[in-house]
C-alpha atoms as one frame of an Amber mdcrd trajectory, in Angstrom:
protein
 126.139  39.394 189.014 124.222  37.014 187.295 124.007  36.781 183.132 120.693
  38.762 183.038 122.447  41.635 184.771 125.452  41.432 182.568 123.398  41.574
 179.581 121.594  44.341 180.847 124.284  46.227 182.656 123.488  49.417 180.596
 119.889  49.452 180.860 118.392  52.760 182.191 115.138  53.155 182.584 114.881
  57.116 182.640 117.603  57.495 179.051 114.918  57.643 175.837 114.268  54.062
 174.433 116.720  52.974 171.605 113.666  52.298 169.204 111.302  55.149 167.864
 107.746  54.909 169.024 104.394  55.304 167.269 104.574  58.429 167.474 107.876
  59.930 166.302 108.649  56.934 163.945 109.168  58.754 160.233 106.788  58.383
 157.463 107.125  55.985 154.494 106.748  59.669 152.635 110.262  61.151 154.425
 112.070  57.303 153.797 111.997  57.749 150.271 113.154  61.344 150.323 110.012
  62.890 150.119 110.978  66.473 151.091 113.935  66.867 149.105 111.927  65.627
 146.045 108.858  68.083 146.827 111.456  70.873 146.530 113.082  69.440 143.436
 109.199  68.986 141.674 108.262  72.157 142.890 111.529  73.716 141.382 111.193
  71.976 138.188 108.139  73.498 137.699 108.914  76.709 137.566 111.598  76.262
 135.277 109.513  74.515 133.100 106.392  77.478 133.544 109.472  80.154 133.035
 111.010  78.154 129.801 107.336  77.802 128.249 106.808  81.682 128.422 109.895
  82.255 126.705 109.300  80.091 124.307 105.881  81.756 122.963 107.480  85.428
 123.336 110.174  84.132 121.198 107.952  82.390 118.430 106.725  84.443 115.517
 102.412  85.061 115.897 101.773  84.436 112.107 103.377  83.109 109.107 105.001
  84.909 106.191 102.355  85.977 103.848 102.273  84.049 100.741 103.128  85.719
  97.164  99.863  85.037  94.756 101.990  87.177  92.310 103.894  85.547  89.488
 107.570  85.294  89.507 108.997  87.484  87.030 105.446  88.871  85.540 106.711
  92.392  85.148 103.832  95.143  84.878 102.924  98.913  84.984 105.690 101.364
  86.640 108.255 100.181  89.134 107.036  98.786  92.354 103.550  98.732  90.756
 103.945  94.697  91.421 105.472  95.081  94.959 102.191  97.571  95.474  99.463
  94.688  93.941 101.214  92.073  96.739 100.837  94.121  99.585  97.414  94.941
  99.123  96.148  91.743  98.039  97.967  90.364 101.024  96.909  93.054 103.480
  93.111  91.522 102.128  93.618  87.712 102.382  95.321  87.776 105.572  93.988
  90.538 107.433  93.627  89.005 111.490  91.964  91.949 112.551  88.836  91.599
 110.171  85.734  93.244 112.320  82.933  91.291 113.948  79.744  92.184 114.852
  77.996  91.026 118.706  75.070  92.455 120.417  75.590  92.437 124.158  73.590
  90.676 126.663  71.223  88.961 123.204  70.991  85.442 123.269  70.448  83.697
 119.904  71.054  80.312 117.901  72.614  82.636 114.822  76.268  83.605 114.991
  78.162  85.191 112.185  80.522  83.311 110.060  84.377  83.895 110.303  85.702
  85.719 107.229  87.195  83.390 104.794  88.736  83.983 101.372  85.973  84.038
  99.315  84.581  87.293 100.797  88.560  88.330 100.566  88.874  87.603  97.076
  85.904  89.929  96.118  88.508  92.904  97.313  91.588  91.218  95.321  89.179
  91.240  92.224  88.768  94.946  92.723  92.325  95.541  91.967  91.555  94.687
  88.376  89.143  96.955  87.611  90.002 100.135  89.286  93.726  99.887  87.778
  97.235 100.906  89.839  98.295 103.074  87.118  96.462 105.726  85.683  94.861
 105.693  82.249  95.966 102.604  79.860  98.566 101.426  82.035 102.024 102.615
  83.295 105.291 103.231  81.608 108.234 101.549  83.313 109.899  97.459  82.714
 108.608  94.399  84.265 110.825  92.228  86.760 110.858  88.902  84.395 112.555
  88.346  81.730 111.640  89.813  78.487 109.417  92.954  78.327 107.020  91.515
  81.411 103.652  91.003  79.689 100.448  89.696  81.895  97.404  89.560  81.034
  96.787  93.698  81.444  98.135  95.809  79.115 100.060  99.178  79.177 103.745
  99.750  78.558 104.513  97.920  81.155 101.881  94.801  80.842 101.501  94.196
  84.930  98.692  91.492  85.360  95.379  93.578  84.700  96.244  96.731  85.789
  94.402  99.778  84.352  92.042  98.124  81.911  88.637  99.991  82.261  86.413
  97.295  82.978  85.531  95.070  85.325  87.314  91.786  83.310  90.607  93.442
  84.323  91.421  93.422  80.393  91.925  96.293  77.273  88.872  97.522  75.852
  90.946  96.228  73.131  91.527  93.130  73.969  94.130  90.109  76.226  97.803
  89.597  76.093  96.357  85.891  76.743  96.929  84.251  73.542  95.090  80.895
  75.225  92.043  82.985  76.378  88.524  81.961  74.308  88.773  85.249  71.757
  89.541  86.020  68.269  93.140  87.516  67.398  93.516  90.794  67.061  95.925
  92.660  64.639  96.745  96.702  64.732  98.258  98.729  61.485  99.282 102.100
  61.209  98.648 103.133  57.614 100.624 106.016  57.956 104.275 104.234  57.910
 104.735 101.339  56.013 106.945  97.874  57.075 110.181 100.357  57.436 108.016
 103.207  59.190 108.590 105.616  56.296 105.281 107.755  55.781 102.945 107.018
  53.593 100.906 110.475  53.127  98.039 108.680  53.744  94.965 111.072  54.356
  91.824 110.539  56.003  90.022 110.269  52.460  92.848 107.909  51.228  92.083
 105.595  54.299  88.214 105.187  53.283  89.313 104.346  50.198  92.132 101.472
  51.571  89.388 100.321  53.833  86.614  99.986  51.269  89.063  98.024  48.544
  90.248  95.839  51.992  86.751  95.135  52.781  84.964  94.350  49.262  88.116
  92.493  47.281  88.069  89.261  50.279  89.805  90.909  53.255  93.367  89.849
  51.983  95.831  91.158  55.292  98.426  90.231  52.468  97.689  93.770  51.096
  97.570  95.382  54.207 101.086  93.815  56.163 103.347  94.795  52.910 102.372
  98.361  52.985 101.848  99.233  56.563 103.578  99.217  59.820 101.908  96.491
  61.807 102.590  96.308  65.716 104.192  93.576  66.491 102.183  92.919  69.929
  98.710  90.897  69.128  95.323  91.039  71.045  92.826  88.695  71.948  89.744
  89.961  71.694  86.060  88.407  73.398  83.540  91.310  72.449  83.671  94.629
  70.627  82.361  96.996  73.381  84.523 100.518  73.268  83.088 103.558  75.472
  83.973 107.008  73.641  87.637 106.885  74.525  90.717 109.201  73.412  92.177
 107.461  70.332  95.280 106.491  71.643  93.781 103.914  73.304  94.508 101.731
  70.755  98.161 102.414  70.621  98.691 102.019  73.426  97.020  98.785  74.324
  99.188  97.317  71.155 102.428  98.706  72.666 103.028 100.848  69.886 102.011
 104.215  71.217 105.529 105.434  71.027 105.861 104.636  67.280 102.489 105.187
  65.909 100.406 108.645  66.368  96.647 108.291  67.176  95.169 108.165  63.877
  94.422 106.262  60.966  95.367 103.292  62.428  93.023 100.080  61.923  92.471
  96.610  64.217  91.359  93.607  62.609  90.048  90.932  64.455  90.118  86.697
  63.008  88.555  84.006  64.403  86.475  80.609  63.911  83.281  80.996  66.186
  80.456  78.069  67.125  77.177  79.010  66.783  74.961  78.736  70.364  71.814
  78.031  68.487  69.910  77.386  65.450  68.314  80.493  64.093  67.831  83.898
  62.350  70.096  86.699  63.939  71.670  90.076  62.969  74.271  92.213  63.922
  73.888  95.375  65.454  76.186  98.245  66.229  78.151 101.432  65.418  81.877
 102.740  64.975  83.590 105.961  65.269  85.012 105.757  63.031  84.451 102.637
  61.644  83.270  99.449  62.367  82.525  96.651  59.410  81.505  92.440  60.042
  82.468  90.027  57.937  80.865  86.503  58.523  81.195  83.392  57.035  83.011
  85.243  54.067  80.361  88.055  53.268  80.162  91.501  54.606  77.208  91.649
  57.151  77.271  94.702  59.108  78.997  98.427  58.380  78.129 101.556  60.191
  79.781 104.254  61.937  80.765 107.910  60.810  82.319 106.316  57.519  81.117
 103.094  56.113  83.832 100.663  55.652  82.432  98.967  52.387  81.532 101.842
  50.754  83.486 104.854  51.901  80.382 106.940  52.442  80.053 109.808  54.828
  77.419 109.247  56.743  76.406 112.071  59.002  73.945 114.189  57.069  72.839
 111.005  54.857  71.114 109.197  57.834  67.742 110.083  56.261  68.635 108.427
  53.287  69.751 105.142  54.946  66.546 105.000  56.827  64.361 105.223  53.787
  62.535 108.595  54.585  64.196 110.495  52.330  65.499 109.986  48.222  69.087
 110.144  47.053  69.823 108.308  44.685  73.288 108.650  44.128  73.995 107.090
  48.133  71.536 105.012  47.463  73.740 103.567  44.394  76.844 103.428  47.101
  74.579 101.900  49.628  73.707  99.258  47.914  77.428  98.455  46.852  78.072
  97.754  50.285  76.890  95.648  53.395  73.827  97.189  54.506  70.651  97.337
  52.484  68.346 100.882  52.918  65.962 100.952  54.632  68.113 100.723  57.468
  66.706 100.167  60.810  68.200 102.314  63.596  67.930 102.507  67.964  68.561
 105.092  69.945  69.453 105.021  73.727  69.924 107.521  76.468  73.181 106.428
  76.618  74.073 107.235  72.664  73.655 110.822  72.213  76.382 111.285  70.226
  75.621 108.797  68.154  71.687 109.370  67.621  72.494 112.811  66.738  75.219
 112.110  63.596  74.251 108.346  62.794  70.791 108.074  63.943  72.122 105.403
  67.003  73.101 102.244  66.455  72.335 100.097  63.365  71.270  96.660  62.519
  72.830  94.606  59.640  71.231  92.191  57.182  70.089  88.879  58.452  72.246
  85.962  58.882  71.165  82.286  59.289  73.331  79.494  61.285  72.758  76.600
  62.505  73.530  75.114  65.675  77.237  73.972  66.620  78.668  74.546  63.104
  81.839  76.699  62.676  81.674  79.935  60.513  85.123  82.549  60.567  84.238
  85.959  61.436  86.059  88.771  60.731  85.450  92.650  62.715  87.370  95.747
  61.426  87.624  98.683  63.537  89.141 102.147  62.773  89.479 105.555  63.638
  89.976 108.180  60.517  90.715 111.460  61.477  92.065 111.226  65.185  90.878
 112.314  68.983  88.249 110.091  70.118  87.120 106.369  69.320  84.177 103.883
  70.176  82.692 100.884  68.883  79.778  98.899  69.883  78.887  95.244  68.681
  75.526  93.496  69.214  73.139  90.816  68.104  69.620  90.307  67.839  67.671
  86.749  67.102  64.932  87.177  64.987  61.597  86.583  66.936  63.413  86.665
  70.246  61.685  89.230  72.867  63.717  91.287  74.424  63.699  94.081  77.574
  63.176  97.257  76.163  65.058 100.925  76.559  63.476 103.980  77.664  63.900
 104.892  74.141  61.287 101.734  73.485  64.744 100.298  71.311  65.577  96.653
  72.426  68.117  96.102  75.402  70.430  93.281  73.047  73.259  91.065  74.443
  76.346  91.760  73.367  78.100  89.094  70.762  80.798  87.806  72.980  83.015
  84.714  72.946  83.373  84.369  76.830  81.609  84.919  79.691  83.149  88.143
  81.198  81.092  91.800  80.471  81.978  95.050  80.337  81.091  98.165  82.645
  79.824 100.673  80.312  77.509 102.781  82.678  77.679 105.832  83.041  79.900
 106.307  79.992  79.163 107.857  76.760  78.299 105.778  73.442  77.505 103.061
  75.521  74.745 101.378  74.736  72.458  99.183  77.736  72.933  95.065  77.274
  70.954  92.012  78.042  73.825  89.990  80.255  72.515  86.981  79.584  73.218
  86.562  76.057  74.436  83.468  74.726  78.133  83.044  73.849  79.556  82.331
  70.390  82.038  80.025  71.363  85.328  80.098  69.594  86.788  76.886  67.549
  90.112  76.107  68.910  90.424  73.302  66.280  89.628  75.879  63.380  91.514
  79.229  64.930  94.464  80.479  63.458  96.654  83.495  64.665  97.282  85.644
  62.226
């Protein structure tokens, strides 16, 4: 056998050939271990797709709610402040909020998503519409202390239960930064050591009207009466008939002092918006007296303050259509001078009927900028209901009128917050846009 054969001893031509052809030879794909890593991708990624949907079921949809509430405020009866949360929560981050579409309409205008202002306008109605009944509810705050806001009530929550649409007392702010004169309540039926004093309803004229006409010295009035230790802050003088109590209760005395023959008086240092001629204009029940820039100004209600005088039945007399001249003597002892001129709203009844409406005071003349104190006594004599009404009027200023023809007058404020008198008695229409008699921080003092 020659060397080819040797070589090629094994060589048969009908066994399969030792090297793949073109057409079985494996793909670059299946060298590198493609099908074991097309399982392993495929695999992965359905762990990964299975982990993801965990991961979202597991995961909380919102946030936890924030707390707009201070810590420690206190306020109205228990859980009052857990119940203010919840609903001003349930406002500002309510998801479900409705939308509006019209199917099938095509248009460039969409509606905007809700956002917080339009929330906010429900949170502010929490204010005025007051979680606990009446003046406020009984009960402790959660703070320290006794848990005063800026409401009022035994329990002082944050603006709960304050009549108006400020969210404050008719009476005034537990605030003692916000823009307003300080208020000060005595019972002159106790004195200091709340002993009684046997002080009468015609005794209390007569307290008021020395008060009032010897330089309105409180000196006289805090060592003889019980004075409540809680202070006000007062922007305007605008009291709806109103049980007497009111007052009490808004000076957290209500369990120490019985609804009667109790006075407020109210201090402060205010900046006059304008150069001009103005007057005051108002009424009291009982009693409601003005003292600017040191001299009596303004005094009428059921009893005038700087006087004593009666004045139901004597309303005539004041308005110059009929002769006394024995009130005409006390008259002119006083703040107002005869005749007296008098409005009457729908809205006054009461008032038109035993004072002949509201009255306007002598004229007053400031000048623009400067800084005169002002002083506003309120009281009620005999007991069971109370309102008060303070206005001004510029001299040669037009004004809106009533349906009574009277003037529709702004009320003389300090800030820029109003009342919500309609509908209520002894509560006379005003002009909102009245300018504001700023008060001087530089000049106040609190009592």
């Amino acid at each position: 056998m020659d060397q080819f054969q040797e070589e090629h001893q094994h060589y048969d031509p009908n066994l399969p050939a030792s090297h793949p052809t073109e057409e079985n030879r494996p793909s670059v794909w299946k060298k590198l271990g493609g099908g074991s890593l097309s399982i392993s991708i495929i695999v992965h990624a359905i762990l990964l797709s299975v982990g993801l949907v965990w991961i979202f079921q597991v995961i909380p949809d919102k946030q936890p709610d924030p707390d707009f509430m201070p810590k420690g405020g206190g306020g109205g009866s228990p859980g009052v402040k857990e119940i203010s949360n919840k609903k001003q929560r349930a406002t500002m981050s309510n998801p479900n909020t409705p939308r509006m579409a019209a199917k099938g309409a095509t248009s460039s205008f969409t509606l905007p998503e809700p956002d917080a202002a339009s929330a906010m306008s429900s949170v502010g109605s929490l204010s005025s519409g007051g979680l606990s009944g009446g003046l406020g509810g009984s009960g402790s705050g959660g703070g320290r202390g006794d848990g005063q806001g800026k409401g009022f009530g035994s329990g002082m929550g944050p603006g709960l239960g304050g009549g108006n649409s400020s969210g404050m007392s008719p009476f005034g702010m537990i605030d003692p930064n916000a823009n307003a004169m300080v208020g000060v309540f005595y019972d002159t039926k106790q004195d200091p050591k709340r002993k009684e004093t046997g002080m009468s309803p015609e005794k209390l004229r007569e307290v008021i009207k020395d008060f009032t006409s010897q330089g309105w010295n409180e000196r006289s009035l805090e060592t003889k009466y019980f004075q409540a230790p809680q202070k006000l802050y007062q922007t305007r003088v605008y009291i709806p008939v109103m049980s007497a109590d009111g007052a009490p209760a808004a000076f957290k005395c209500e369990k120490e002092v019985q609804p009667s023959r109790w006075l407020v008086i109210y201090r402060g240092n205010v900046v006059a918006p304008k150069s001009g001629k103005f007057r005051f204009v108002g009424a009291g029940d009982d009693v409601l007296v003005v003292r600017f820039n040191k001299k009596n100004v303004f005094d009428h209600g059921y009893t005038q303050g700087t006087t004593a005088l009666y004045v139901p039945g004597k309303v005539d007399v004041l308005q110059g259509k009929k002769d006394d001249r024995e009130v005409e003597r006390i008259v002119r002892s006083g703040a107002m001078r005869i005749p007296v001129t008098m409005y009457e709203y729908d809205t006054t009844q009461n008032w038109n009927k035993n004072l002949g409406g509201i009255a306007v005071g002598p004229e007053i003349e400031v000048t623009a900028g400067a800084v005169y104190p002002i002083e506003i006594l309120i009281s009620e004599v005999p007991g069971g209901l109370f309102g008060a009404t303070l206005q001004i009027q510029e001299e040669g200023a037009t004004y809106q009128k009533a349906s009574t023809g009277a003037p529709i007058l702004p009320l003389f404020r300090t800030d820029g917050g109003l009342p919500d008198g309609k509908g209520k008695d002894n509560a006379p229409p005003f002009d909102p846009q009245g300018a504001i008699w700023k008060i001087s921080n530089s000049a106040r003092r609190d009592i």
